[in-house]
């Protein structure tokens, strides 16, 4: 294979897996505060894709798949939605004490097949696929991708309803409450695939250290037989956790699921 | 101390006027800055392993400032350790604990840890100042049911000397 061929294959793969951690930048959402007091409070949230955490330097993260789950199953509406060159942002008013889960979820399908000797491609949502992709076409390859980017904020006393798994795709569910994370203390997370414990899944934890730290904390973990990961954050600050699972590979289809969880770790 | 001793000590308190009163002393240093705001301060007791035991005091803007609809509870989260250990569980203001912010100087306050069993504890003081810093002090102490041994620490930035002692009978 010549360099040009390799490079073309790389570009094709990069186009095929725009959200895959193999090539992608990091997706994140960052709340202005994760711990709030008083009877009500506002937060603002940024959503972006970048390499350096949490610096706006590449692309905004689109807000189409945004959902917010509040205490008691409430669904508070985000306000002042905006997407700019480097980031999206929105505001959220917290009216009720408890913990809120902020999620950006996306699922998509990539398909390629041969039609009269020509390679055809299609990308869209799973429920649209049947209308666009001929079933049983020659050399049909289907790649299913799901991604989830989440964070938690708490007004007053933390609650746990919002921590319940959605039951779809890959999820990082906090076992240690996300408002209870402190530097130097062990925290436990459960990795779930379609709502069930997922063993042997790789999870990467990276410190959001901005561009002024030479070597931010970064460590890889693997979920145990019970699907759990135990880790200890070395210093206070914001952290980015990403889990990735699946068998998708360029040229043979498959599936790929990623989940990102942004957390704030407090000083002792 | 064996449990018989503890029981005797506890019985002794019941016969007098309940558990002995403690006195906390907190020094708030004078900070020379153009815009000074009094710090929020929380005092509490922990076990040596960090388990929360009891609140002694929290000083914050307990009433709305002029022209503001809300009291200072919005900023109680800045007492970050205290908020996580206890503050977020409380209905505030809380009787016998909440008080207004204090000016620079030494302040004493009677505090009531309740009928605390003898043992090892840690007095924790946390101060957070608007446009200033935050400081957490930990002072281990031993309580034998009558006297406190230890329970004193010297701060560096937002707190001076913090100490706790048993109030003398008058």
CSV table of C-alpha atoms in Angstrom, one decimal:
chain,number,residue,atom,x,y,z
A,1,UNK,CA,0.0,0.0,0.0
A,2,UNK,CA,1.4,3.4,-1.0
A,3,UNK,CA,1.5,6.3,1.3
A,4,UNK,CA,-1.2,8.0,-0.7
A,5,UNK,CA,-3.4,4.9,-0.4
A,6,UNK,CA,-2.8,4.8,3.3
A,7,UNK,CA,-3.5,8.4,3.7
A,8,UNK,CA,-6.7,8.1,1.7
A,9,UNK,CA,-7.8,5.2,3.9
A,10,UNK,CA,-7.0,7.3,7.0
A,11,UNK,CA,-9.1,10.2,5.7
A,12,UNK,CA,-11.9,7.9,4.9
A,13,UNK,CA,-11.8,6.4,8.3
A,14,UNK,CA,-11.6,9.8,9.9
A,15,UNK,CA,-14.7,10.8,8.0
A,16,UNK,CA,-16.4,7.6,9.0
A,17,UNK,CA,-15.7,8.0,12.7
A,18,UNK,CA,-15.9,11.7,13.4
A,19,UNK,CA,-16.8,11.1,17.0
A,20,UNK,CA,-14.5,8.2,17.6
A,21,UNK,CA,-11.7,8.7,20.2
A,22,UNK,CA,-9.3,7.2,17.7
A,23,UNK,CA,-9.2,10.5,15.8
A,24,UNK,CA,-11.6,12.8,17.5
A,25,UNK,CA,-11.0,15.7,19.7
A,26,UNK,CA,-12.6,15.5,23.1
A,27,UNK,CA,-16.3,16.3,23.5
A,28,UNK,CA,-17.3,18.0,26.7
A,29,UNK,CA,-19.9,20.1,28.5
A,30,UNK,CA,-18.8,22.3,31.4
A,31,UNK,CA,-21.2,23.8,33.9
A,32,UNK,CA,-20.2,27.1,35.6
A,33,UNK,CA,-20.8,25.5,39.0
A,34,UNK,CA,-21.6,22.0,40.1
A,35,UNK,CA,-22.4,22.8,43.8
A,36,UNK,CA,-24.9,25.6,44.6
A,37,UNK,CA,-26.6,26.9,47.7
A,38,UNK,CA,-29.5,29.1,48.3
A,39,UNK,CA,-33.2,28.7,47.4
A,40,UNK,CA,-32.6,28.9,43.6
A,41,UNK,CA,-29.6,29.5,41.4
A,42,UNK,CA,-28.6,30.0,37.8
A,43,UNK,CA,-25.8,28.2,36.0
A,44,UNK,CA,-24.5,28.5,32.5
A,45,UNK,CA,-23.1,25.6,30.5
A,46,UNK,CA,-20.6,25.4,27.6
A,47,UNK,CA,-20.4,22.6,25.1
A,48,UNK,CA,-17.5,22.2,22.9
A,49,UNK,CA,-15.0,19.8,21.2
A,50,UNK,CA,-11.3,20.4,21.7
A,51,UNK,CA,-8.1,18.7,22.6
A,52,UNK,CA,-7.1,20.8,25.6
A,53,UNK,CA,-9.6,20.6,28.4
A,54,UNK,CA,-11.5,22.8,28.9
A,55,UNK,CA,-10.4,25.3,26.3
A,56,UNK,CA,-12.5,26.6,23.4
A,57,UNK,CA,-10.2,26.0,20.4
A,58,UNK,CA,-11.8,23.7,17.8
A,59,UNK,CA,-15.6,23.3,17.4
A,60,UNK,CA,-18.8,23.8,19.2
A,61,UNK,CA,-20.8,20.8,20.3
A,62,UNK,CA,-24.3,21.0,18.8
A,63,UNK,CA,-27.1,21.2,21.3
A,64,UNK,CA,-29.7,19.1,19.3
A,65,UNK,CA,-29.5,16.1,21.6
A,66,UNK,CA,-29.7,18.2,24.9
A,67,UNK,CA,-31.8,16.9,27.7
A,68,UNK,CA,-32.0,17.9,31.4
A,69,UNK,CA,-33.3,15.7,34.1
A,70,UNK,CA,-34.0,17.5,37.4
A,71,UNK,CA,-35.1,16.4,40.9
A,72,UNK,CA,-38.3,14.4,41.1
A,73,UNK,CA,-38.2,13.6,37.3
A,74,UNK,CA,-38.6,17.3,36.3
A,75,UNK,CA,-37.5,18.4,32.9
A,76,UNK,CA,-36.3,22.0,33.3
A,77,UNK,CA,-35.9,23.9,30.0
A,78,UNK,CA,-32.5,25.3,29.0
A,79,UNK,CA,-32.6,29.0,28.1
A,80,UNK,CA,-30.6,31.4,25.9
A,81,UNK,CA,-29.3,28.6,23.6
A,82,UNK,CA,-26.4,29.8,21.4
A,83,UNK,CA,-23.9,28.1,19.1
A,84,UNK,CA,-20.9,30.1,18.1
A,85,UNK,CA,-17.6,29.3,16.3
A,86,UNK,CA,-16.0,27.5,19.2
A,87,UNK,CA,-18.7,26.6,21.6
A,88,UNK,CA,-22.4,26.3,22.3
A,89,UNK,CA,-23.8,27.5,25.5
A,90,UNK,CA,-27.1,27.7,27.4
A,91,UNK,CA,-28.4,28.9,30.8
A,92,UNK,CA,-30.3,26.8,33.3
A,93,UNK,CA,-32.3,28.0,36.3
A,94,UNK,CA,-32.4,25.6,39.2
A,95,UNK,CA,-35.6,26.1,41.1
A,96,UNK,CA,-35.7,22.9,43.2
A,97,UNK,CA,-33.1,21.5,45.6
A,98,UNK,CA,-31.5,18.3,44.3
A,99,UNK,CA,-29.3,17.0,41.6
A,100,UNK,CA,-29.7,17.7,37.9
A,101,UNK,CA,-28.3,15.6,35.0
A,102,UNK,CA,-27.4,17.4,31.9
A,103,UNK,CA,-26.9,15.1,28.8
A,104,UNK,CA,-26.1,15.5,25.2
A,105,UNK,CA,-26.9,12.2,23.5
A,106,UNK,CA,-26.5,11.3,19.9
A,107,UNK,CA,-26.9,8.1,17.8
A,108,UNK,CA,-26.2,7.7,14.2
A,109,UNK,CA,-25.6,5.1,11.5
A,110,UNK,CA,-23.1,5.1,8.7
A,111,UNK,CA,-23.6,2.8,5.8
A,112,UNK,CA,-21.7,2.1,2.6
A,113,UNK,CA,-22.5,-0.4,-0.2
A,114,UNK,CA,-21.9,-1.0,-3.9
A,115,UNK,CA,-24.5,0.0,-6.5
A,116,UNK,CA,-23.7,-0.7,-10.1
A,117,UNK,CA,-20.0,-0.9,-9.2
A,118,UNK,CA,-20.1,2.5,-7.5
A,119,UNK,CA,-19.6,3.0,-3.7
A,120,UNK,CA,-22.5,4.6,-2.1
A,121,UNK,CA,-22.5,6.2,1.4
A,122,UNK,CA,-25.2,7.3,3.7
A,123,UNK,CA,-25.2,8.8,7.2
A,124,UNK,CA,-28.2,9.5,9.4
A,125,UNK,CA,-30.3,8.5,12.3
A,126,UNK,CA,-31.1,4.8,12.9
A,127,UNK,CA,-34.8,5.2,12.2
A,128,UNK,CA,-34.2,6.7,8.8
A,129,UNK,CA,-31.8,4.0,7.6
A,130,UNK,CA,-34.4,1.7,6.1
A,131,UNK,CA,-35.6,4.4,3.8
A,132,UNK,CA,-32.1,5.2,2.4
A,133,UNK,CA,-30.1,2.1,2.6
A,134,UNK,CA,-31.1,-0.9,0.4
A,135,UNK,CA,-31.2,-4.0,2.6
A,136,UNK,CA,-29.0,-6.8,1.3
A,137,UNK,CA,-27.0,-4.5,-1.0
A,138,UNK,CA,-23.6,-5.9,-2.1
A,139,UNK,CA,-20.7,-5.1,0.2
A,140,UNK,CA,-23.1,-3.4,2.7
A,141,UNK,CA,-21.3,-2.2,5.8
A,142,UNK,CA,-23.1,-0.6,8.6
A,143,UNK,CA,-21.5,1.2,11.5
A,144,UNK,CA,-23.7,2.2,14.4
A,145,UNK,CA,-22.4,5.0,16.7
A,146,UNK,CA,-23.8,6.3,19.9
A,147,UNK,CA,-22.3,9.0,22.1
A,148,UNK,CA,-23.3,10.6,25.4
A,149,UNK,CA,-21.8,13.6,27.0
A,150,UNK,CA,-22.9,14.4,30.6
A,151,UNK,CA,-22.4,16.4,33.7
A,152,UNK,CA,-24.2,16.8,37.0
A,153,UNK,CA,-25.0,19.9,39.1
A,154,UNK,CA,-26.6,20.1,42.6
A,155,UNK,CA,-28.6,22.8,44.3
A,156,UNK,CA,-28.6,22.3,48.1
A,157,UNK,CA,-28.9,18.7,49.3
A,158,UNK,CA,-28.0,16.1,46.6
A,159,UNK,CA,-30.6,13.7,45.4
A,160,UNK,CA,-30.1,10.5,43.4
A,161,UNK,CA,-33.1,10.2,41.0
A,162,UNK,CA,-31.2,11.9,38.2
A,163,UNK,CA,-28.4,9.3,38.5
A,164,UNK,CA,-30.6,6.5,37.3
A,165,UNK,CA,-29.3,4.9,34.1
A,166,UNK,CA,-31.0,5.9,30.9
A,167,UNK,CA,-30.6,2.2,29.8
A,168,UNK,CA,-29.4,3.1,26.3
A,169,UNK,CA,-25.9,3.0,24.8
A,170,UNK,CA,-22.8,3.2,27.0
A,171,UNK,CA,-23.2,5.1,30.3
A,172,UNK,CA,-20.9,6.1,33.1
A,173,UNK,CA,-23.1,6.1,36.2
A,174,UNK,CA,-21.7,7.7,39.3
A,175,UNK,CA,-21.9,5.4,42.3
A,176,UNK,CA,-20.1,7.9,44.5
A,177,UNK,CA,-22.4,10.9,44.2
A,178,UNK,CA,-20.9,13.4,41.7
A,179,UNK,CA,-21.4,16.2,44.2
A,180,UNK,CA,-19.3,14.3,46.8
A,181,UNK,CA,-16.0,14.0,45.0
A,182,UNK,CA,-13.0,15.3,46.8
A,183,UNK,CA,-9.3,15.3,46.0
A,184,UNK,CA,-7.6,12.2,47.3
A,185,UNK,CA,-10.8,10.2,48.0
A,186,UNK,CA,-11.8,7.1,46.1
A,187,UNK,CA,-14.7,7.5,43.8
A,188,UNK,CA,-16.7,4.6,42.2
A,189,UNK,CA,-18.4,4.6,38.8
A,190,UNK,CA,-20.4,1.9,37.1
A,191,UNK,CA,-20.1,1.4,33.3
A,192,UNK,CA,-23.3,0.2,31.7
A,193,UNK,CA,-24.0,-1.0,28.2
A,194,UNK,CA,-27.7,-0.9,27.4
A,195,UNK,CA,-28.4,-0.6,31.1
A,196,UNK,CA,-26.3,-3.7,32.1
A,197,UNK,CA,-22.9,-3.7,33.8
A,198,UNK,CA,-20.1,-3.7,31.2
A,199,UNK,CA,-16.9,-5.4,32.2
A,200,UNK,CA,-13.5,-4.7,30.6
A,201,UNK,CA,-14.4,-1.3,29.2
A,202,UNK,CA,-11.6,1.2,29.0
A,203,UNK,CA,-12.1,4.5,30.8
A,204,UNK,CA,-9.8,7.5,30.5
A,205,UNK,CA,-9.7,10.2,33.2
A,206,UNK,CA,-8.1,13.5,32.3
A,207,UNK,CA,-7.7,16.6,34.4
A,208,UNK,CA,-9.0,19.8,32.9
A,209,UNK,CA,-5.9,21.8,33.4
A,210,UNK,CA,-6.1,24.4,30.7
A,211,UNK,CA,-3.2,25.3,28.5
A,212,UNK,CA,-0.9,26.3,31.3
A,213,UNK,CA,0.0,22.9,32.8
A,214,UNK,CA,2.7,20.9,31.0
A,215,UNK,CA,1.4,17.5,31.9
A,216,UNK,CA,-2.2,17.3,33.1
A,217,UNK,CA,-3.1,14.2,35.0
A,218,UNK,CA,-4.3,11.4,32.6
A,219,UNK,CA,-4.9,7.8,33.5
A,220,UNK,CA,-6.6,4.8,31.9
A,221,UNK,CA,-8.7,2.3,33.8
A,222,UNK,CA,-10.6,-0.8,32.9
A,223,UNK,CA,-13.9,-1.7,34.4
A,224,UNK,CA,-13.9,-4.8,36.6
A,225,UNK,CA,-16.2,-7.9,36.3
A,226,UNK,CA,-18.9,-5.9,38.0
A,227,UNK,CA,-18.6,-3.1,35.5
A,228,UNK,CA,-17.2,-0.8,38.1
A,229,UNK,CA,-14.2,1.6,38.0
A,230,UNK,CA,-12.5,2.9,41.1
A,231,UNK,CA,-10.3,5.9,40.9
A,232,UNK,CA,-8.9,8.7,43.0
A,233,UNK,CA,-8.5,12.2,41.7
A,234,UNK,CA,-5.1,13.7,42.6
A,235,UNK,CA,-6.1,17.4,42.9
A,236,UNK,CA,-9.2,19.5,43.0
A,237,UNK,CA,-10.6,20.8,39.7
A,238,UNK,CA,-12.7,19.7,36.7
A,239,UNK,CA,-12.1,16.3,35.2
A,240,UNK,CA,-13.1,14.6,32.0
A,241,UNK,CA,-13.9,10.9,32.0
A,242,UNK,CA,-14.5,9.0,28.7
A,243,UNK,CA,-15.4,5.4,28.2
A,244,UNK,CA,-15.5,3.8,24.8
A,245,UNK,CA,-16.7,0.4,23.7
A,246,UNK,CA,-17.4,-1.4,20.5
A,247,UNK,CA,-16.0,-3.3,17.6
A,248,UNK,CA,-16.3,-0.7,14.8
A,249,UNK,CA,-13.3,-0.5,12.5
A,250,UNK,CA,-12.6,1.1,9.2
A,251,UNK,CA,-13.7,-1.2,6.3
A,252,UNK,CA,-15.8,-3.7,8.3
A,253,UNK,CA,-18.6,-1.8,10.0
A,254,UNK,CA,-19.7,-2.7,13.6
A,255,UNK,CA,-20.7,-0.5,16.4
A,256,UNK,CA,-19.0,2.1,18.6
A,257,UNK,CA,-20.3,3.7,21.8
A,258,UNK,CA,-18.7,6.5,23.8
A,259,UNK,CA,-19.7,8.2,27.0
A,260,UNK,CA,-18.1,11.3,28.5
A,261,UNK,CA,-18.7,12.5,32.1
A,262,UNK,CA,-17.4,15.9,33.3
A,263,UNK,CA,-17.0,16.2,37.0
A,264,UNK,CA,-15.8,18.7,39.5
A,265,UNK,CA,-13.6,17.5,42.3
A,266,UNK,CA,-13.5,19.7,45.5
A,267,UNK,CA,-10.6,20.5,47.8
A,268,UNK,CA,-10.6,18.8,51.2
B,1,UNK,CA,-11.3,5.5,79.1
B,2,UNK,CA,-13.4,2.6,80.0
B,3,UNK,CA,-17.2,2.6,79.4
B,4,UNK,CA,-18.0,2.6,83.1
B,5,UNK,CA,-16.1,5.8,83.6
B,6,UNK,CA,-17.9,7.3,80.6
B,7,UNK,CA,-21.2,6.3,82.0
B,8,UNK,CA,-20.4,7.8,85.3
B,9,UNK,CA,-19.2,11.0,83.6
B,10,UNK,CA,-22.4,11.2,81.6
B,11,UNK,CA,-24.5,10.6,84.7
B,12,UNK,CA,-22.7,13.4,86.4
B,13,UNK,CA,-23.8,15.8,83.7
B,14,UNK,CA,-27.3,14.7,83.9
B,15,UNK,CA,-27.4,15.5,87.6
B,16,UNK,CA,-26.0,19.0,87.1
B,17,UNK,CA,-27.2,21.3,84.3
B,18,UNK,CA,-26.9,19.0,81.3
B,19,UNK,CA,-23.7,18.7,79.2
B,20,UNK,CA,-21.0,21.3,80.0
B,21,UNK,CA,-21.0,24.3,77.7
B,22,UNK,CA,-18.1,24.8,75.4
B,23,UNK,CA,-16.6,28.1,74.3
B,24,UNK,CA,-15.2,28.6,70.8
B,25,UNK,CA,-12.8,31.4,70.2
B,26,UNK,CA,-12.1,32.5,66.6
B,27,UNK,CA,-9.7,35.2,65.5
B,28,UNK,CA,-10.5,36.9,62.3
B,29,UNK,CA,-7.4,38.7,61.0
B,30,UNK,CA,-7.5,42.3,59.8
B,31,UNK,CA,-6.7,42.3,56.0
B,32,UNK,CA,-5.6,45.5,54.4
B,33,UNK,CA,-7.5,45.6,51.1
B,34,UNK,CA,-9.4,48.3,49.4
B,35,UNK,CA,-12.6,46.3,49.3
B,36,UNK,CA,-13.0,44.2,52.5
B,37,UNK,CA,-15.9,41.8,53.1
B,38,UNK,CA,-16.2,39.9,56.4
B,39,UNK,CA,-15.6,36.2,55.9
B,40,UNK,CA,-18.1,33.5,56.1
B,41,UNK,CA,-17.0,31.1,58.9
B,42,UNK,CA,-18.1,27.6,59.9
B,43,UNK,CA,-17.0,25.7,63.0
B,44,UNK,CA,-17.7,22.0,63.4
B,45,UNK,CA,-16.5,18.8,65.0
B,46,UNK,CA,-15.3,15.7,63.1
B,47,UNK,CA,-14.0,12.3,64.0
B,48,UNK,CA,-10.3,11.8,63.3
B,49,UNK,CA,-11.4,9.8,60.2
B,50,UNK,CA,-13.3,12.9,58.8
B,51,UNK,CA,-16.8,11.7,59.8
B,52,UNK,CA,-19.0,14.7,60.6
B,53,UNK,CA,-20.0,14.9,64.3
B,54,UNK,CA,-21.7,18.3,65.1
B,55,UNK,CA,-22.0,21.9,64.0
B,56,UNK,CA,-20.8,24.6,66.4
B,57,UNK,CA,-21.3,27.8,64.4
B,58,UNK,CA,-21.8,29.2,61.0
B,59,UNK,CA,-21.5,33.0,60.4
B,60,UNK,CA,-22.8,34.4,57.2
B,61,UNK,CA,-25.0,37.2,55.8
B,62,UNK,CA,-28.0,35.9,57.7
B,63,UNK,CA,-30.3,38.7,56.5
B,64,UNK,CA,-30.6,40.2,53.1
B,65,UNK,CA,-28.3,43.1,52.4
B,66,UNK,CA,-30.0,46.4,51.7
B,67,UNK,CA,-31.5,46.3,48.2
B,68,UNK,CA,-31.1,42.6,47.9
B,69,UNK,CA,-34.0,40.2,48.1
B,70,UNK,CA,-32.0,37.2,49.3
B,71,UNK,CA,-29.8,36.5,52.3
B,72,UNK,CA,-26.3,35.3,51.8
B,73,UNK,CA,-27.1,31.6,51.6
B,74,UNK,CA,-26.2,31.7,47.9
B,75,UNK,CA,-22.6,31.9,48.9
B,76,UNK,CA,-22.6,29.3,51.7
B,77,UNK,CA,-21.3,26.8,49.1
B,78,UNK,CA,-18.0,28.7,49.2
B,79,UNK,CA,-17.4,27.2,52.6
B,80,UNK,CA,-16.7,24.2,50.5
B,81,UNK,CA,-15.7,21.6,53.1
B,82,UNK,CA,-18.4,22.5,55.5
B,83,UNK,CA,-21.1,22.7,52.7
B,84,UNK,CA,-20.2,19.1,51.7
B,85,UNK,CA,-19.9,17.7,55.2
B,86,UNK,CA,-23.1,19.3,56.7
B,87,UNK,CA,-24.3,22.6,55.3
B,88,UNK,CA,-26.3,21.3,52.4
B,89,UNK,CA,-28.3,19.0,54.8
B,90,UNK,CA,-29.4,21.9,57.1
B,91,UNK,CA,-32.4,24.1,57.0
B,92,UNK,CA,-30.9,27.5,57.5
B,93,UNK,CA,-30.8,29.7,59.5
B,94,UNK,CA,-30.4,27.0,62.2
B,95,UNK,CA,-31.0,27.7,65.8
B,96,UNK,CA,-28.0,27.9,68.0
B,97,UNK,CA,-25.6,27.7,65.1
B,98,UNK,CA,-26.3,30.5,62.6
B,99,UNK,CA,-25.1,34.0,63.3
B,100,UNK,CA,-24.2,37.1,61.4
B,101,UNK,CA,-20.7,37.6,60.0
B,102,UNK,CA,-18.1,39.0,62.4
B,103,UNK,CA,-15.7,41.9,62.1
B,104,UNK,CA,-11.9,41.4,62.4
B,105,UNK,CA,-10.9,40.6,66.0
B,106,UNK,CA,-11.3,37.8,68.5
B,107,UNK,CA,-14.8,36.5,69.0
B,108,UNK,CA,-16.0,34.0,71.5
B,109,UNK,CA,-19.2,32.1,71.3
B,110,UNK,CA,-20.8,29.5,73.5
B,111,UNK,CA,-21.2,26.4,71.5
B,112,UNK,CA,-23.2,23.3,72.3
B,113,UNK,CA,-21.9,20.0,71.1
B,114,UNK,CA,-24.7,18.2,73.0
B,115,UNK,CA,-23.9,15.2,75.1
B,116,UNK,CA,-20.8,14.2,73.3
B,117,UNK,CA,-19.3,10.9,74.3
B,118,UNK,CA,-15.6,11.1,75.4
B,119,UNK,CA,-13.1,10.4,72.7
B,120,UNK,CA,-10.9,11.8,70.0
B,121,UNK,CA,-12.3,14.7,67.8
B,122,UNK,CA,-11.1,17.3,65.4
B,123,UNK,CA,-12.2,20.9,65.6
B,124,UNK,CA,-12.5,22.3,62.1
B,125,UNK,CA,-12.7,25.9,61.2
B,126,UNK,CA,-13.3,27.1,57.6
B,127,UNK,CA,-13.3,30.7,56.5
B,128,UNK,CA,-14.1,32.1,53.0
B,129,UNK,CA,-14.0,35.7,52.1
B,130,UNK,CA,-15.4,37.5,49.1
B,131,UNK,CA,-12.6,38.7,46.9
B,132,UNK,CA,-10.3,37.0,49.3
B,133,UNK,CA,-9.2,33.5,50.1
B,134,UNK,CA,-10.3,30.4,51.8
B,135,UNK,CA,-8.7,28.6,54.7
B,136,UNK,CA,-9.5,25.4,56.6
B,137,UNK,CA,-7.9,24.6,60.0
B,138,UNK,CA,-8.0,21.3,61.8
B,139,UNK,CA,-7.2,21.0,65.5
B,140,UNK,CA,-7.3,17.5,67.0
B,141,UNK,CA,-8.6,17.3,70.5
B,142,UNK,CA,-9.4,14.8,73.2
B,143,UNK,CA,-12.5,15.1,75.2
B,144,UNK,CA,-12.6,13.1,78.5
B,145,UNK,CA,-16.1,14.1,79.4
B,146,UNK,CA,-14.9,17.1,81.6
B,147,UNK,CA,-11.9,18.6,79.9
B,148,UNK,CA,-10.7,19.3,76.4
B,149,UNK,CA,-7.1,18.6,75.6
B,150,UNK,CA,-5.8,20.2,72.4
B,151,UNK,CA,-8.4,21.9,70.2
B,152,UNK,CA,-6.2,24.8,69.2
B,153,UNK,CA,-4.8,25.8,65.8
B,154,UNK,CA,-3.1,28.9,64.3
B,155,UNK,CA,-4.2,30.0,60.8
B,156,UNK,CA,-2.1,31.8,58.2
B,157,UNK,CA,-4.4,33.8,56.0
B,158,UNK,CA,-8.1,34.0,56.7
B,159,UNK,CA,-8.1,32.8,60.3
B,160,UNK,CA,-5.9,33.6,63.3
B,161,UNK,CA,-6.0,31.4,66.4
B,162,UNK,CA,-9.0,29.1,66.6
B,163,UNK,CA,-9.6,27.3,69.9
B,164,UNK,CA,-12.2,25.5,71.9
B,165,UNK,CA,-12.4,25.1,75.6
B,166,UNK,CA,-14.9,24.1,78.3
B,167,UNK,CA,-16.7,27.2,79.8
B,168,UNK,CA,-15.8,27.8,83.4
B,169,UNK,CA,-18.6,27.7,85.9
B,170,UNK,CA,-19.4,31.1,87.3
